[in-house]
Coordinates of N, CA and C in Angstrom, one line a residue:
M511 N 7.3 -31.7 39.6 CA 7.6 -30.5 40.3 C 6.4 -29.6 40.4
E512 N 5.7 -29.6 41.6 CA 4.5 -28.9 41.8 C 4.8 -27.4 41.9
E513 N 6.0 -27.0 42.4 CA 6.3 -25.6 42.6 C 6.3 -24.9 41.2
V514 N 5.6 -23.8 41.2 CA 5.5 -23.0 39.9 C 6.8 -22.2 39.7
P515 N 7.4 -22.3 38.5 CA 8.6 -21.6 38.3 C 8.4 -20.1 38.4
G516 N 9.5 -19.4 38.8 CA 9.4 -18.0 39.1 C 9.0 -17.2 37.9
W517 N 9.5 -17.6 36.7 CA 9.1 -16.8 35.5 C 7.6 -16.9 35.2
L518 N 7.0 -18.0 35.6 CA 5.5 -18.1 35.3 C 4.7 -17.3 36.4
E519 N 5.2 -17.3 37.6 CA 4.5 -16.5 38.6 C 4.6 -15.0 38.3
T520 N 5.8 -14.6 37.8 CA 5.9 -13.2 37.4 C 5.1 -12.9 36.2
L521 N 5.0 -13.8 35.3 CA 4.2 -13.6 34.1 C 2.7 -13.5 34.4
A522 N 2.2 -14.3 35.3 CA 0.8 -14.3 35.7 C 0.5 -12.9 36.3
K523 N 1.4 -12.4 37.1 CA 1.2 -11.1 37.8 C 1.2 -10.0 36.7
R524 N 2.1 -10.1 35.7 CA 2.2 -9.0 34.7 C 0.9 -9.0 33.8
V525 N 0.4 -10.2 33.4 CA -0.7 -10.2 32.5 C -2.1 -10.0 33.1
A526 N -2.1 -10.1 34.5 CA -3.4 -10.0 35.2 C -4.1 -8.7 34.9
G527 N -3.3 -7.7 34.7 CA -4.0 -6.4 34.5 C -3.6 -5.8 33.1
T528 N -3.4 -6.7 32.1 CA -3.0 -6.3 30.8 C -4.2 -5.4 30.2
P529 N -3.9 -4.2 29.6 CA -4.9 -3.4 29.0 C -5.5 -4.2 27.8
V530 N -6.8 -4.1 27.6 CA -7.4 -4.8 26.5 C -7.6 -3.9 25.3
P531 N -7.1 -4.3 24.2 CA -7.2 -3.4 23.0 C -8.7 -3.2 22.7
S532 N -9.0 -2.0 22.1 CA -10.4 -1.7 21.9 C -11.2 -2.7 21.1
M533 N -10.5 -3.3 20.1 CA -11.2 -4.3 19.2 C -11.6 -5.6 20.0
L534 N -10.9 -5.8 21.2 CA -11.2 -7.0 21.9 C -11.9 -6.8 23.2
R535 N -12.4 -5.5 23.4 CA -13.1 -5.2 24.6 C -14.6 -5.8 24.6
P536 N -15.0 -6.5 25.6 CA -16.3 -7.1 25.6 C -17.4 -6.0 25.6
P537 N -18.5 -6.3 24.9 CA -19.6 -5.3 24.9 C -20.2 -5.2 26.3
A538 N -21.0 -4.2 26.5 CA -21.6 -3.9 27.9 C -22.5 -5.1 28.3
S539 N -23.1 -5.8 27.3 CA -23.9 -6.9 27.6 C -23.9 -7.9 26.4
G540 N -24.3 -9.1 26.7 CA -24.3 -10.1 25.6 C -23.0 -10.8 25.5
G541 N -23.0 -11.8 24.6 CA -21.8 -12.6 24.4 C -21.8 -13.8 25.4
R542 N -21.2 -14.9 24.9 CA -21.2 -16.1 25.7 C -19.9 -16.2 26.5
S543 N -20.0 -16.5 27.8 CA -18.8 -16.7 28.6 C -18.0 -17.9 28.1
A544 N -16.7 -17.7 28.0 CA -15.9 -18.8 27.5 C -14.5 -18.7 28.2
A545 N -13.7 -19.7 28.1 CA -12.3 -19.7 28.7 C -11.4 -20.6 27.9
V546 N -10.1 -20.2 27.9 CA -9.1 -21.1 27.2 C -8.0 -21.3 28.3
L547 N -7.3 -22.4 28.1 CA -6.2 -22.8 29.0 C -4.9 -22.6 28.4
L548 N -4.1 -21.7 29.0 CA -2.7 -21.5 28.6 C -1.9 -22.4 29.5
L549 N -1.6 -23.6 29.1 CA -1.0 -24.6 29.9 C 0.5 -24.7 29.6
F550 N 1.3 -24.3 30.6 CA 2.8 -24.3 30.4 C 3.4 -25.4 31.2
G551 N 4.4 -26.0 30.5 CA 5.1 -27.1 31.2 C 6.6 -27.0 30.9
E552 N 7.3 -28.0 31.3 CA 8.8 -28.1 31.1 C 9.0 -29.3 30.3
G553 N 9.4 -29.1 29.0 CA 9.7 -30.2 28.1 C 11.1 -30.4 27.8
P554 N 11.5 -31.3 26.9 CA 12.9 -31.6 26.5 C 13.6 -30.3 26.0
L555 N 12.9 -29.4 25.5 CA 13.5 -28.2 24.9 C 13.2 -26.9 25.8
G556 N 12.9 -27.2 27.1 CA 12.6 -26.1 28.0 C 11.1 -25.8 28.1
P557 N 10.7 -24.7 28.6 CA 9.3 -24.4 28.8 C 8.5 -24.5 27.5
D558 N 7.3 -25.0 27.6 CA 6.5 -25.1 26.4 C 5.0 -24.8 26.7
V559 N 4.2 -24.7 25.7 CA 2.8 -24.5 25.9 C 2.0 -25.4 25.1
L560 N 0.8 -25.8 25.6 CA 0.0 -26.8 24.9 C -1.0 -26.1 23.9
L561 N -0.9 -26.6 22.6 CA -1.9 -26.1 21.6 C -2.6 -27.3 21.0
I562 N -3.8 -27.0 20.5 CA -4.5 -28.0 19.7 C -4.7 -27.4 18.3
Q563 N -4.9 -28.4 17.4 CA -5.3 -28.0 16.0 C -6.8 -28.3 15.9
R564 N -7.7 -27.3 15.7 CA -9.1 -27.6 15.6 C -9.4 -28.3 14.4
S565 N -10.5 -29.1 14.4 CA -10.9 -29.9 13.3 C -11.3 -29.0 12.1
S566 N -11.0 -29.4 10.9 CA -11.4 -28.7 9.7 C -12.9 -28.8 9.5
N567 N -13.5 -29.7 10.2 CA -15.0 -29.9 10.0 C -15.7 -29.1 11.1
G568 N -15.0 -28.3 11.9 CA -15.7 -27.6 13.0 C -16.6 -26.5 12.4
R569 N -17.5 -26.0 13.3 CA -18.4 -24.9 12.9 C -17.8 -23.5 13.0
T570 N -16.9 -23.3 14.0 CA -16.3 -22.0 14.1 C -14.8 -22.3 14.3
H571 N -14.0 -21.3 13.8 CA -12.5 -21.4 13.9 C -12.0 -22.7 13.3
A572 N -12.6 -23.2 12.3 CA -12.2 -24.5 11.7 C -10.8 -24.5 11.3
G573 N -10.1 -25.6 11.6 CA -8.7 -25.8 11.2 C -7.7 -25.0 11.9
Q574 N -8.1 -24.1 12.8 CA -7.1 -23.2 13.4 C -6.4 -23.8 14.6
P575 N -5.1 -23.5 14.8 CA -4.4 -23.8 16.1 C -5.1 -23.0 17.1
A576 N -5.1 -23.5 18.3 CA -5.8 -22.8 19.4 C -5.3 -23.3 20.8
F577 N -5.7 -22.6 21.8 CA -5.6 -23.2 23.2 C -6.8 -24.1 23.4
P578 N -6.6 -25.1 24.2 CA -7.8 -25.9 24.6 C -8.8 -24.9 25.3
G579 N -10.1 -25.1 25.1 CA -11.1 -24.3 25.7 C -12.4 -24.3 25.1
G580 N -13.3 -23.5 25.6 CA -14.7 -23.5 25.1 C -15.6 -22.7 26.0
G581 N -16.9 -22.9 25.8 CA -17.9 -22.1 26.5 C -17.9 -22.5 28.0
V582 N -18.3 -21.6 28.8 CA -18.6 -21.9 30.3 C -20.0 -22.4 30.4
D583 N -20.1 -23.7 30.8 CA -21.4 -24.3 31.0 C -22.0 -23.9 32.3
P584 N -23.4 -24.1 32.5 CA -24.0 -23.7 33.7 C -23.4 -24.5 34.9
E585 N -23.0 -25.7 34.7 CA -22.5 -26.5 35.8 C -21.0 -26.2 36.2
D586 N -20.4 -25.4 35.3 CA -19.0 -25.0 35.6 C -19.0 -24.0 36.7
D587 N -17.9 -24.1 37.6 CA -17.8 -23.1 38.6 C -16.9 -22.0 38.1
G588 N -17.3 -21.3 37.0 CA -16.6 -20.2 36.4 C -15.6 -20.6 35.3
P589 N -14.9 -19.6 34.8 CA -14.0 -19.8 33.7 C -12.9 -20.8 33.9
I590 N -12.3 -20.8 35.1 CA -11.2 -21.7 35.4 C -11.6 -23.1 35.3
A591 N -12.8 -23.4 35.9 CA -13.3 -24.8 35.8 C -13.6 -25.2 34.4
A592 N -14.1 -24.2 33.6 CA -14.5 -24.5 32.2 C -13.3 -24.8 31.4
A593 N -12.2 -24.0 31.6 CA -11.0 -24.2 30.8 C -10.4 -25.5 31.1
L594 N -10.4 -26.0 32.4 CA -9.8 -27.3 32.7 C -10.7 -28.4 32.1
R595 N -12.0 -28.2 32.3 CA -12.9 -29.3 31.7 C -12.8 -29.4 30.2
E596 N -12.7 -28.3 29.5 CA -12.6 -28.4 28.1 C -11.2 -29.0 27.7
A597 N -10.2 -28.7 28.4 CA -8.9 -29.3 28.1 C -8.9 -30.8 28.3
V598 N -9.6 -31.2 29.4 CA -9.8 -32.7 29.6 C -10.5 -33.3 28.5
E599 N -11.6 -32.7 28.0 CA -12.4 -33.3 27.0 C -11.7 -33.3 25.6
E600 N -10.9 -32.3 25.4 CA -10.3 -32.1 24.1 C -8.9 -32.9 23.9
T601 N -8.2 -33.0 25.1 CA -6.8 -33.5 25.0 C -6.6 -34.7 25.9
G602 N -7.5 -35.1 26.7 CA -7.3 -36.2 27.7 C -6.4 -35.8 28.8
L603 N -6.3 -34.5 29.1 CA -5.5 -34.0 30.1 C -5.9 -34.5 31.5
D604 N -4.9 -34.9 32.4 CA -5.2 -35.2 33.8 C -5.1 -33.9 34.6
P605 N -6.3 -33.4 35.0 CA -6.3 -32.1 35.7 C -5.6 -32.1 37.1
T606 N -5.3 -33.3 37.6 CA -4.6 -33.3 38.9 C -3.2 -33.0 38.8
G607 N -2.7 -33.0 37.5 CA -1.3 -32.6 37.3 C -1.1 -31.1 36.9
V608 N -2.2 -30.3 37.1 CA -2.2 -28.9 36.7 C -2.5 -28.0 37.9
R609 N -1.7 -26.9 38.0 CA -1.9 -25.9 39.0 C -2.2 -24.6 38.3
V610 N -3.4 -24.0 38.5 CA -3.7 -22.7 38.0 C -3.0 -21.6 38.7
V611 N -2.4 -20.7 37.9 CA -1.6 -19.6 38.5 C -2.2 -18.2 38.3
G612 N -3.2 -18.1 37.5 CA -3.8 -16.8 37.3 C -4.7 -16.7 36.0
T613 N -5.3 -15.6 35.8 CA -6.1 -15.3 34.6 C -5.7 -14.0 34.0
M614 N -6.1 -13.8 32.7 CA -6.0 -12.5 32.0 C -7.4 -11.9 32.0
P615 N -7.4 -10.6 31.7 CA -8.7 -9.9 31.5 C -9.5 -10.6 30.4
E616 N -10.8 -10.5 30.5 CA -11.8 -11.1 29.5 C -11.6 -10.4 28.2
L617 N -11.6 -11.2 27.1 CA -11.4 -10.7 25.7 C -12.6 -11.1 24.9
Y618 N -13.0 -10.2 24.0 CA -14.2 -10.5 23.2 C -13.8 -10.9 21.8
V619 N -14.3 -12.1 21.4 CA -14.1 -12.6 20.0 C -15.4 -12.5 19.3
S620 N -15.5 -11.5 18.4 CA -16.8 -11.1 17.8 C -17.3 -12.2 16.8
H621 N -16.3 -12.9 16.1 CA -16.7 -13.9 15.1 C -17.6 -15.0 15.8
S622 N -17.2 -15.4 17.0 CA -18.0 -16.4 17.7 C -18.8 -15.9 18.8
D623 N -18.8 -14.6 19.0 CA -19.6 -13.9 20.1 C -19.3 -14.5 21.5
N624 N -18.0 -14.7 21.7 CA -17.5 -15.3 23.0 C -16.7 -14.2 23.8
R625 N -17.0 -14.2 25.1 CA -16.2 -13.4 26.0 C -15.3 -14.4 26.7
V626 N -14.0 -14.3 26.3 CA -13.0 -15.4 26.6 C -12.1 -14.9 27.8
T627 N -12.0 -15.7 28.8 CA -11.0 -15.5 29.9 C -9.9 -16.5 29.7
P628 N -8.7 -16.0 29.4 CA -7.5 -16.8 29.3 C -7.0 -17.2 30.7
V629 N -6.8 -18.5 30.9 CA -6.4 -19.1 32.3 C -5.0 -19.6 32.1
L630 N -4.1 -19.1 33.0 CA -2.7 -19.6 33.0 C -2.5 -20.7 34.0
A631 N -1.8 -21.7 33.6 CA -1.6 -22.8 34.5 C -0.2 -23.5 34.3
W632 N 0.2 -24.2 35.4 CA 1.5 -24.9 35.3 C 1.3 -26.4 35.3
W633 N 1.9 -27.1 34.4 CA 1.7 -28.5 34.2 C 2.8 -29.2 35.0
H634 N 2.6 -29.3 36.3 CA 3.7 -29.8 37.1 C 3.9 -31.3 37.0
T635 N 2.9 -32.1 36.6 CA 3.0 -33.5 36.4 C 2.4 -33.8 35.0
P636 N 3.2 -33.7 33.9 CA 2.7 -33.9 32.6 C 2.2 -35.4 32.4
C637 N 1.2 -35.5 31.5 CA 0.7 -36.8 31.1 C 0.6 -36.8 29.6
V638 N 0.3 -38.0 29.1 CA 0.1 -38.2 27.6 C -1.2 -37.5 27.2
V639 N -1.1 -36.7 26.2 CA -2.3 -36.0 25.6 C -2.5 -36.4 24.2
H640 N -3.7 -36.2 23.7 CA -4.0 -36.6 22.3 C -5.3 -35.9 21.9
A641 N -5.7 -36.1 20.7 CA -6.9 -35.6 20.2 C -8.1 -36.4 20.7
A642 N -8.5 -36.1 21.9 CA -9.5 -36.9 22.6 C -10.9 -36.7 22.1
S643 N -11.2 -35.6 21.4 CA -12.5 -35.4 20.8 C -12.3 -35.1 19.3
P644 N -12.2 -36.2 18.5 CA -11.8 -36.1 17.1 C -12.7 -35.2 16.3
D645 N -14.0 -35.0 16.7 CA -14.9 -34.1 16.0 C -14.5 -32.7 16.2
E646 N -13.8 -32.4 17.2 CA -13.4 -31.0 17.5 C -11.9 -30.7 17.3
V647 N -11.1 -31.8 17.5 CA -9.7 -31.6 17.6 C -9.0 -32.6 16.6
E648 N -8.1 -32.1 15.8 CA -7.3 -33.0 14.9 C -6.0 -33.4 15.5
S649 N -5.3 -32.6 16.2 CA -4.1 -32.9 16.8 C -3.8 -32.1 18.0
V650 N -2.8 -32.5 18.8 CA -2.4 -31.8 20.0 C -0.9 -31.7 20.0
E651 N -0.3 -30.5 20.4 CA 1.1 -30.3 20.3 C 1.6 -29.5 21.5
R652 N 2.7 -30.0 22.1 CA 3.4 -29.2 23.1 C 4.5 -28.3 22.3
V653 N 4.3 -27.1 22.2 CA 5.1 -26.2 21.4 C 6.2 -25.5 22.3
P654 N 7.4 -25.7 22.1 CA 8.5 -25.1 23.0 C 8.4 -23.5 22.8
I655 N 8.6 -22.8 23.9 CA 8.6 -21.4 23.8 C 9.8 -20.9 23.0
R656 N 10.9 -21.6 23.1 CA 12.1 -21.2 22.3 C 11.8 -21.2 20.8
E657 N 10.9 -22.0 20.3 CA 10.5 -22.0 18.9 C 9.5 -20.9 18.6
L658 N 8.6 -20.6 19.6 CA 7.7 -19.5 19.4 C 8.4 -18.1 19.3
V659 N 9.4 -18.0 20.1 CA 10.1 -16.7 20.1 C 11.3 -16.6 19.1
D660 N 11.5 -17.7 18.4 CA 12.5 -17.7 17.3 C 12.1 -16.7 16.2
P661 N 12.9 -15.6 16.0 CA 12.5 -14.6 15.0 C 12.2 -15.2 13.6
A662 N 12.8 -16.3 13.3 CA 12.5 -17.0 12.0 C 11.1 -17.5 11.9
N663 N 10.5 -17.7 13.0 CA 9.1 -18.3 13.1 C 8.0 -17.3 13.2
R664 N 8.4 -16.0 13.2 CA 7.4 -14.9 13.5 C 7.2 -14.1 12.3
I665 N 5.9 -13.8 12.0 CA 5.5 -12.9 10.9 C 4.3 -12.2 11.4
R666 N 3.8 -11.3 10.5 CA 2.5 -10.7 10.6 C 1.6 -11.1 9.5
L667 N 0.4 -11.5 9.7 CA -0.5 -11.9 8.7 C -1.6 -10.8 8.4
R668 N -1.8 -10.5 7.1 CA -2.7 -9.5 6.7 C -4.0 -10.0 6.2
H669 N -5.1 -9.5 6.8 CA -6.4 -9.9 6.4 C -6.8 -9.2 5.2
P670 N -7.7 -9.7 4.3 CA -8.1 -9.0 3.1 C -8.7 -7.6 3.4
R671 N -9.3 -7.4 4.6 CA -9.8 -6.1 5.0 C -8.7 -5.1 5.3
G672 N -7.5 -5.6 5.4 CA -6.4 -4.6 5.5 C -5.6 -4.7 6.8
H673 N -6.3 -5.1 7.9 CA -5.6 -5.1 9.2 C -4.7 -6.3 9.2
S674 N -3.6 -6.3 10.1 CA -2.7 -7.4 10.2 C -2.5 -7.7 11.7
G675 N -2.0 -8.9 12.0 CA -1.8 -9.3 13.4 C -0.6 -10.2 13.4
P676 N -0.1 -10.5 14.6 CA 1.0 -11.4 14.8 C 0.6 -12.8 14.4
A677 N 1.6 -13.6 14.0 CA 1.4 -15.0 13.7 C 2.7 -15.8 13.9
F678 N 2.6 -17.1 14.0 CA 3.8 -18.0 14.2 C 3.7 -19.2 13.3
R679 N 4.8 -19.6 12.8 CA 4.9 -20.8 12.0 C 5.8 -21.8 12.8
V680 N 5.2 -22.7 13.5 CA 5.9 -23.7 14.3 C 5.3 -25.0 14.2
R681 N 6.1 -26.1 14.2 CA 5.7 -27.4 14.2 C 4.6 -27.8 13.1
G682 N 4.7 -27.1 12.0 CA 3.8 -27.3 10.9 C 2.5 -26.6 11.1
L683 N 2.4 -25.8 12.1 CA 1.2 -25.0 12.4 C 1.3 -23.6 12.0
L684 N 0.3 -23.0 11.5 CA 0.2 -21.5 11.3 C -0.7 -21.0 12.4
V685 N -0.1 -20.4 13.4 CA -0.9 -19.9 14.5 C -1.1 -18.4 14.3
W686 N -2.4 -18.0 14.2 CA -2.8 -16.6 13.9 C -4.0 -16.3 14.7
G687 N -4.6 -15.1 14.4 CA -5.8 -14.7 15.0 C -5.8 -14.5 16.5
F688 N -6.8 -14.8 17.2 CA -7.0 -14.6 18.6 C -5.8 -15.3 19.4
T689 N -5.5 -16.6 19.0 CA -4.5 -17.4 19.7 C -3.2 -16.7 19.6
A690 N -2.8 -16.3 18.4 CA -1.5 -15.6 18.2 C -1.4 -14.3 18.9
G691 N -2.6 -13.6 19.0 CA -2.6 -12.3 19.7 C -2.3 -12.5 21.2
V692 N -2.9 -13.5 21.8 CA -2.7 -13.8 23.2 C -1.3 -14.3 23.4
L693 N -0.8 -15.1 22.5 CA 0.6 -15.6 22.7 C 1.6 -14.4 22.5
D694 N 1.3 -13.5 21.6 CA 2.2 -12.3 21.4 C 2.2 -11.5 22.7
T695 N 1.1 -11.3 23.3 CA 1.0 -10.5 24.6 C 1.8 -11.2 25.7
V696 N 1.5 -12.5 25.8 CA 2.2 -13.3 26.9 C 3.7 -13.4 26.7
L697 N 4.1 -13.6 25.5 CA 5.6 -13.7 25.3 C 6.2 -12.4 25.5
G698 N 5.5 -11.3 25.2 CA 6.1 -10.0 25.4 C 6.3 -9.6 26.8
R699 N 5.6 -10.3 27.7 CA 5.7 -10.1 29.2 C 6.4 -11.2 29.9
S700 N 6.9 -12.2 29.2 CA 7.5 -13.4 29.8 C 9.0 -13.3 30.1
G701 N 9.6 -12.4 29.4 CA 11.1 -12.3 29.5 C 11.8 -13.2 28.5
F702 N 11.0 -14.0 27.7 CA 11.6 -14.9 26.7 C 11.7 -14.3 25.3
E703 N 10.9 -13.2 25.1 CA 10.8 -12.7 23.7 C 12.1 -12.2 23.2
L704 N 12.3 -12.5 21.9 CA 13.5 -12.0 21.2 C 13.1 -10.9 20.1
P705 N 13.9 -10.0 19.8 CA 13.6 -9.0 18.7 C 13.3 -9.8 17.4
W706 N 12.2 -9.3 16.7 CA 11.9 -9.9 15.4 C 11.4 -8.9 14.5
D707 N 11.4 -9.2 13.2 CA 11.1 -8.3 12.1 C 9.6 -8.1 11.9
H708 N 9.0 -7.0 12.5 CA 7.6 -6.8 12.4 C 7.2 -6.4 11.0
S709 N 8.1 -6.1 10.1 CA 7.8 -5.7 8.7 C 7.6 -7.0 7.8
R710 N 7.8 -8.1 8.4 CA 7.5 -9.4 7.6 C 6.0 -9.6 7.6
I711 N 5.4 -9.1 6.6 CA 3.9 -9.2 6.5 C 3.5 -10.1 5.3
E712 N 2.6 -11.0 5.5 CA 2.1 -11.9 4.5 C 0.6 -11.9 4.5
D713 N 0.0 -12.2 3.4 CA -1.4 -12.4 3.3 C -1.8 -13.7 3.9
I714 N -3.0 -13.7 4.6 CA -3.5 -15.0 5.1 C -3.8 -15.9 3.9
P715 N -3.3 -17.1 3.9 CA -3.5 -18.1 2.8 C -5.0 -18.2 2.6
P716 N -5.5 -18.2 1.3 CA -6.9 -18.3 1.1 C -7.6 -19.6 1.7
D717 N -6.9 -20.7 1.7 CA -7.5 -21.9 2.3 C -7.7 -21.8 3.8
V718 N -6.8 -21.1 4.4 CA -6.9 -20.9 5.9 C -8.0 -19.9 6.2
L719 N -8.1 -18.9 5.3 CA -9.2 -17.9 5.5 C -10.5 -18.5 5.3
N720 N -10.7 -19.3 4.3 CA -12.0 -19.9 3.9 C -12.5 -20.8 5.1
L721 N -11.6 -21.6 5.7 CA -12.0 -22.4 6.8 C -12.4 -21.5 8.0
A722 N -11.6 -20.5 8.3 CA -11.9 -19.7 9.4 C -13.2 -18.9 9.3
S723 N -13.6 -18.6 8.1 CA -14.8 -17.7 7.8 C -16.1 -18.5 7.9
R724 N -16.1 -19.7 8.2 CA -17.3 -20.5 8.3 C -18.2 -19.9 9.4

């Protein structure tokens, strides 16, 4: 089904002008251009989104669940092309089965000095995906939105520095940080979000924090 569902078209319009929190605003100059792919499809349990588990041997964001993506290379025709290329390299995705529906404002990830453009797309013709780049990706998972919005799977994680942010426990993954923040924003504007207990705050597990701080 190549036609983009109405909920996704509406979502793309809503997030196109999403205000960027001060801590994620890109600096006036500097930073590497990057992009991630928020790939939505229709699975056995309804709408879902594609996530990867980054390799624990990676140099940055090691071991973290994430959207497929990476830096914009000189030969890429901008962030959209980069997001698709990276998804192909990391998951074996067939890009002919994907239709891009929009982008979100650029977000700055200070830890990796990346200026990241989230790209929203519809997976109208799904294909088999896998960890196509084992050095970078440990696993690939299609996560149903119904599981992401389940209040039982939602918490806030507290960093040792004191600040906290949204997180998800789904499919054996602990999704937090930048990826969880984008998901939280997207779900809040999707019409799928359910009320959940924002007072459920836990500390980031030490092993997770140690990997991420590399």
